[in-house]
Tab-separated table of C-alpha atoms in Angstrom:
chain	number	residue	atom	x	y	z
A	7	UNK	CA	-12.430	12.945	9.834
A	8	UNK	CA	-12.774	11.989	6.193
A	9	UNK	CA	-8.967	10.974	6.082
A	10	UNK	CA	-7.757	10.716	2.361
A	11	UNK	CA	-9.937	10.940	-0.002
A	12	UNK	CA	-10.004	10.009	-4.162
A	13	UNK	CA	-12.388	10.734	-6.539
A	14	UNK	CA	-13.472	9.661	-8.993
A	15	UNK	CA	-14.221	6.265	-7.863
A	16	UNK	CA	-14.652	5.038	-11.569
A	17	UNK	CA	-14.069	6.008	-14.819
A	18	UNK	CA	-13.808	4.701	-18.163
A	19	UNK	CA	-11.558	6.377	-20.855
A	20	UNK	CA	-10.969	5.820	-24.467
A	21	UNK	CA	-7.600	5.748	-25.574
A	22	UNK	CA	-5.839	8.668	-26.048
A	23	UNK	CA	-7.956	10.662	-23.814
A	24	UNK	CA	-6.937	12.900	-20.582
A	25	UNK	CA	-7.947	13.040	-17.244
A	26	UNK	CA	-7.068	14.169	-13.531
A	27	UNK	CA	-7.537	12.139	-10.473
A	28	UNK	CA	-7.834	14.124	-7.159
A	29	UNK	CA	-6.563	12.750	-3.840
A	30	UNK	CA	-7.166	15.273	-0.608
A	31	UNK	CA	-6.518	14.434	2.821
A	32	UNK	CA	-7.220	16.202	6.136
A	33	UNK	CA	-4.714	14.984	8.000
A	34	UNK	CA	-1.907	17.863	7.680
A	35	UNK	CA	0.570	15.074	6.161
A	36	UNK	CA	3.717	15.830	4.295
A	37	UNK	CA	4.141	12.914	2.502
A	38	UNK	CA	1.496	11.869	-0.421
A	39	UNK	CA	1.405	8.721	-2.789
A	40	UNK	CA	0.128	7.407	-5.711
A	41	UNK	CA	0.081	3.576	-6.456
A	42	UNK	CA	-1.559	1.317	-9.048
A	43	UNK	CA	-2.658	-2.035	-8.189
A	44	UNK	CA	-2.487	-4.661	-10.498
A	45	UNK	CA	-3.678	-8.459	-10.019
A	46	UNK	CA	-0.827	-10.285	-8.775
A	47	UNK	CA	1.454	-7.293	-8.862
A	48	UNK	CA	1.139	-6.086	-5.598
A	49	UNK	CA	1.165	-1.922	-5.347
A	50	UNK	CA	3.800	-0.172	-7.767
A	51	UNK	CA	4.536	3.330	-6.680
A	52	UNK	CA	3.799	5.965	-9.583
A	53	UNK	CA	4.832	9.442	-8.212
A	54	UNK	CA	5.132	10.721	-4.473
A	55	UNK	CA	5.518	14.342	-3.289
A	56	UNK	CA	7.648	15.021	0.473
A	57	UNK	CA	5.858	18.039	0.621
A	58	UNK	CA	3.806	21.265	-1.027
A	59	UNK	CA	5.112	22.319	-4.316
A	60	UNK	CA	7.460	18.841	-4.627
A	61	UNK	CA	7.152	15.849	-6.759
A	62	UNK	CA	9.181	12.940	-7.581
A	63	UNK	CA	9.282	9.491	-9.764
A	64	UNK	CA	8.453	6.554	-8.345
A	65	UNK	CA	8.729	2.763	-9.693
A	66	UNK	CA	6.430	3.210	-12.508
A	67	UNK	CA	5.950	7.090	-13.628
A	68	UNK	CA	6.120	6.695	-17.331
A	69	UNK	CA	2.393	8.046	-18.740
A	70	UNK	CA	1.775	10.129	-15.579
A	71	UNK	CA	2.243	13.395	-14.180
A	72	UNK	CA	1.642	15.013	-10.857
A	73	UNK	CA	1.144	18.158	-9.310
A	74	UNK	CA	1.212	19.293	-5.436
A	75	UNK	CA	0.328	22.625	-5.425
A	76	UNK	CA	-1.530	22.530	-2.254
A	77	UNK	CA	-0.322	20.544	0.862
A	78	UNK	CA	-3.598	18.403	1.130
A	79	UNK	CA	-3.892	17.571	-2.517
A	80	UNK	CA	-2.307	15.475	-4.828
A	81	UNK	CA	-3.377	15.361	-8.436
A	82	UNK	CA	-2.576	12.257	-10.938
A	83	UNK	CA	-3.061	13.070	-14.593
A	84	UNK	CA	-3.200	11.060	-17.485
A	85	UNK	CA	-2.362	13.168	-20.854
A	86	UNK	CA	-3.242	10.228	-23.193
A	87	UNK	CA	-4.506	7.022	-21.874
A	88	UNK	CA	-3.493	3.843	-23.119
A	89	UNK	CA	-4.939	0.559	-22.268
A	90	UNK	CA	-1.774	-0.514	-20.131
A	91	UNK	CA	-2.819	2.267	-17.806
A	92	UNK	CA	-6.455	0.171	-16.861
A	93	UNK	CA	-5.663	-0.423	-12.971
A	94	UNK	CA	-7.116	0.732	-9.519
A	95	UNK	CA	-5.407	3.486	-8.476
A	96	UNK	CA	-4.708	4.144	-4.839
A	97	UNK	CA	-3.459	7.478	-3.289
A	98	UNK	CA	-1.928	7.389	0.295
A	99	UNK	CA	-0.454	9.641	2.868
A	100	UNK	CA	1.689	9.763	5.448
A	101	UNK	CA	2.994	12.127	8.459
A	102	UNK	CA	6.486	11.126	8.392
A	103	UNK	CA	7.377	9.143	5.113
A	104	UNK	CA	9.114	5.777	5.267
A	105	UNK	CA	11.292	6.041	8.333
A	106	UNK	CA	8.813	6.248	10.732
A	107	UNK	CA	5.295	6.707	9.046
A	108	UNK	CA	2.441	4.767	8.166
A	109	UNK	CA	0.616	4.894	5.260
A	110	UNK	CA	-3.328	6.116	5.553
A	111	UNK	CA	-5.010	4.984	2.068
A	112	UNK	CA	-7.906	6.277	-0.192
A	113	UNK	CA	-10.824	3.817	-1.116
A	114	UNK	CA	-9.349	3.825	-4.813
A	115	UNK	CA	-10.054	4.632	-8.187
A	116	UNK	CA	-10.986	2.170	-10.621
A	117	UNK	CA	-9.544	3.281	-14.288
A	118	UNK	CA	-10.512	1.264	-17.597
A	119	UNK	CA	-9.056	2.574	-20.800
A	120	UNK	CA	-10.829	1.004	-23.681
B	21	UNK	CA	11.325	-3.965	-8.728
B	22	UNK	CA	9.773	-5.526	-5.727
B	23	UNK	CA	11.343	-5.308	-2.360
B	24	UNK	CA	8.790	-7.780	-0.323
B	25	UNK	CA	7.473	-11.065	-1.468
B	26	UNK	CA	4.860	-12.614	0.571
B	27	UNK	CA	4.630	-16.314	0.896
B	28	UNK	CA	2.151	-17.982	0.762
B	29	UNK	CA	-0.019	-16.527	-2.260
B	30	UNK	CA	-3.323	-17.785	-0.897
B	31	UNK	CA	-4.013	-19.193	2.180
B	32	UNK	CA	-7.629	-21.338	3.295
B	33	UNK	CA	-8.337	-22.216	6.916
B	34	UNK	CA	-11.104	-22.794	9.051
B	35	UNK	CA	-12.447	-20.180	11.822
B	36	UNK	CA	-10.529	-20.504	14.948
B	37	UNK	CA	-7.358	-21.682	13.173
B	38	UNK	CA	-4.401	-19.641	13.187
B	39	UNK	CA	-3.152	-18.161	9.820
B	40	UNK	CA	0.780	-17.307	9.451
B	41	UNK	CA	2.030	-15.359	6.266
B	42	UNK	CA	5.478	-14.698	5.573
B	43	UNK	CA	7.454	-11.792	3.960
B	44	UNK	CA	10.798	-12.020	2.455
B	45	UNK	CA	12.686	-8.702	1.309
B	46	UNK	CA	16.146	-8.006	0.083
B	47	UNK	CA	18.061	-4.780	1.190
B	48	UNK	CA	18.266	-3.364	4.546
B	49	UNK	CA	15.072	-1.764	6.072
B	50	UNK	CA	13.837	0.815	8.645
B	51	UNK	CA	11.096	-0.595	9.119
B	52	UNK	CA	8.595	-3.406	7.784
B	53	UNK	CA	4.636	-2.776	7.990
B	54	UNK	CA	1.940	-5.199	7.510
B	55	UNK	CA	-1.460	-3.869	5.768
B	56	UNK	CA	-4.898	-5.413	5.190
B	57	UNK	CA	-6.968	-5.019	2.228
B	58	UNK	CA	-10.538	-6.222	1.984
B	59	UNK	CA	-12.068	-6.874	-1.169
B	60	UNK	CA	-13.048	-3.663	-3.130
B	61	UNK	CA	-11.452	-1.364	-0.223
B	62	UNK	CA	-8.025	0.622	0.575
B	63	UNK	CA	-5.300	-0.816	2.558
B	64	UNK	CA	-5.451	-0.360	6.326
B	65	UNK	CA	-2.410	-0.434	8.466
B	66	UNK	CA	-2.116	-2.883	10.978
B	67	UNK	CA	1.436	-3.295	12.548
B	68	UNK	CA	4.853	-1.953	12.080
B	69	UNK	CA	7.809	-3.432	13.591
B	70	UNK	CA	11.309	-1.870	13.551
B	71	UNK	CA	14.723	-2.994	12.587
B	72	UNK	CA	15.751	-3.457	15.872
B	73	UNK	CA	12.635	-5.345	17.203
B	74	UNK	CA	12.366	-8.829	16.729
B	75	UNK	CA	8.890	-9.522	17.869
B	76	UNK	CA	5.232	-7.515	18.477
B	77	UNK	CA	2.369	-8.051	19.170
B	78	UNK	CA	-1.284	-6.117	18.539
B	79	UNK	CA	-4.504	-8.167	19.802
B	80	UNK	CA	-4.626	-11.301	17.641
B	81	UNK	CA	-1.620	-10.326	15.349
B	82	UNK	CA	1.773	-11.004	16.116
B	83	UNK	CA	4.528	-10.197	14.181
B	84	UNK	CA	8.323	-11.192	13.953
B	85	UNK	CA	11.456	-10.131	12.153
B	86	UNK	CA	14.392	-11.739	11.344
B	87	UNK	CA	17.186	-9.095	9.515
B	88	UNK	CA	19.446	-11.891	9.279
B	89	UNK	CA	17.511	-13.707	7.185
B	90	UNK	CA	15.313	-10.404	5.615
B	91	UNK	CA	12.044	-12.264	6.619
B	92	UNK	CA	9.027	-11.550	8.650
B	93	UNK	CA	5.747	-13.441	9.306
B	94	UNK	CA	2.581	-12.206	10.491
B	95	UNK	CA	0.653	-14.694	12.782
B	96	UNK	CA	-3.340	-14.320	13.284
B	97	UNK	CA	-4.394	-16.052	15.812
B	98	UNK	CA	-8.035	-17.690	16.495
B	99	UNK	CA	-9.176	-16.100	13.021
B	100	UNK	CA	-12.533	-15.187	12.190
B	101	UNK	CA	-14.489	-15.097	8.918
B	102	UNK	CA	-13.917	-10.932	8.881
B	103	UNK	CA	-10.315	-11.974	8.876
B	104	UNK	CA	-10.697	-12.730	4.996
B	105	UNK	CA	-8.624	-9.964	3.399
B	106	UNK	CA	-5.431	-9.700	1.273
B	107	UNK	CA	-2.398	-8.988	3.666
B	108	UNK	CA	0.357	-7.003	2.053
B	109	UNK	CA	4.058	-6.658	3.944
B	110	UNK	CA	5.387	-3.096	3.317
B	111	UNK	CA	9.422	-1.980	3.435
B	112	UNK	CA	10.500	1.007	4.508
B	113	UNK	CA	13.925	1.857	3.775
B	114	UNK	CA	15.806	5.154	5.118
B	115	UNK	CA	14.059	7.356	2.326
B	116	UNK	CA	10.910	8.248	2.137
B	117	UNK	CA	9.194	5.387	0.340
B	118	UNK	CA	7.477	2.141	0.992
B	119	UNK	CA	7.421	-1.085	-1.183
B	120	UNK	CA	5.257	-3.467	-1.171
B	121	UNK	CA	5.280	-7.153	-2.179
B	122	UNK	CA	2.489	-8.946	-3.979
B	123	UNK	CA	-0.064	-10.115	-0.721
B	124	UNK	CA	-1.285	-12.938	0.354
B	125	UNK	CA	-5.307	-13.512	0.195
B	126	UNK	CA	-6.504	-15.313	3.124
B	127	UNK	CA	-9.824	-16.876	3.456
B	128	UNK	CA	-11.537	-18.112	6.637
B	129	UNK	CA	-14.134	-20.453	6.140
B	130	UNK	CA	-17.150	-20.559	8.845
């Protein structure tokens, strides 16, 4: 099993450019999450989804959009990248959410905005 | 705002010693989980302890939970160089989300 796969793994953008990060999971999980990780800050939740066709805002949603058109995929979009969005982005999935589930993480996508 | 806060921020020990990391949180939880992150990699789930449990073991890992103090500890016994990583606690409330602390960086010296 591949588990959770993120693409691309590395990307460099110029300020104002747009891009989409793709997350795919093959575990038939209902819940999917996008986090960003910055030094000394731990992981902060950007957006999450509790099922196909649903999305919700997390702790730091500004500047990002998401879509969950298919159960196995969760896309994170940056419409107009800013240097403050330089970070490592992690996608995660869970079978049952916070009440009983554990998170399965991808390997991360390192984004640099110049 | 972050729910969990790990302590210490960094810990350096010799191989064979025990490593203890602590996590404090602020609100009621359903469960608390510990994750490990090797450098440049994603997080890996280690252990989950529910709010009605006080202690749990998994191999060389021992986790305790004190809901009255809103704190948890992770003990790694007989540490190895391969245990070098960052360790995060994550709290799950009665909703869908997990909230992570800033982590403890553990270095195990051979």
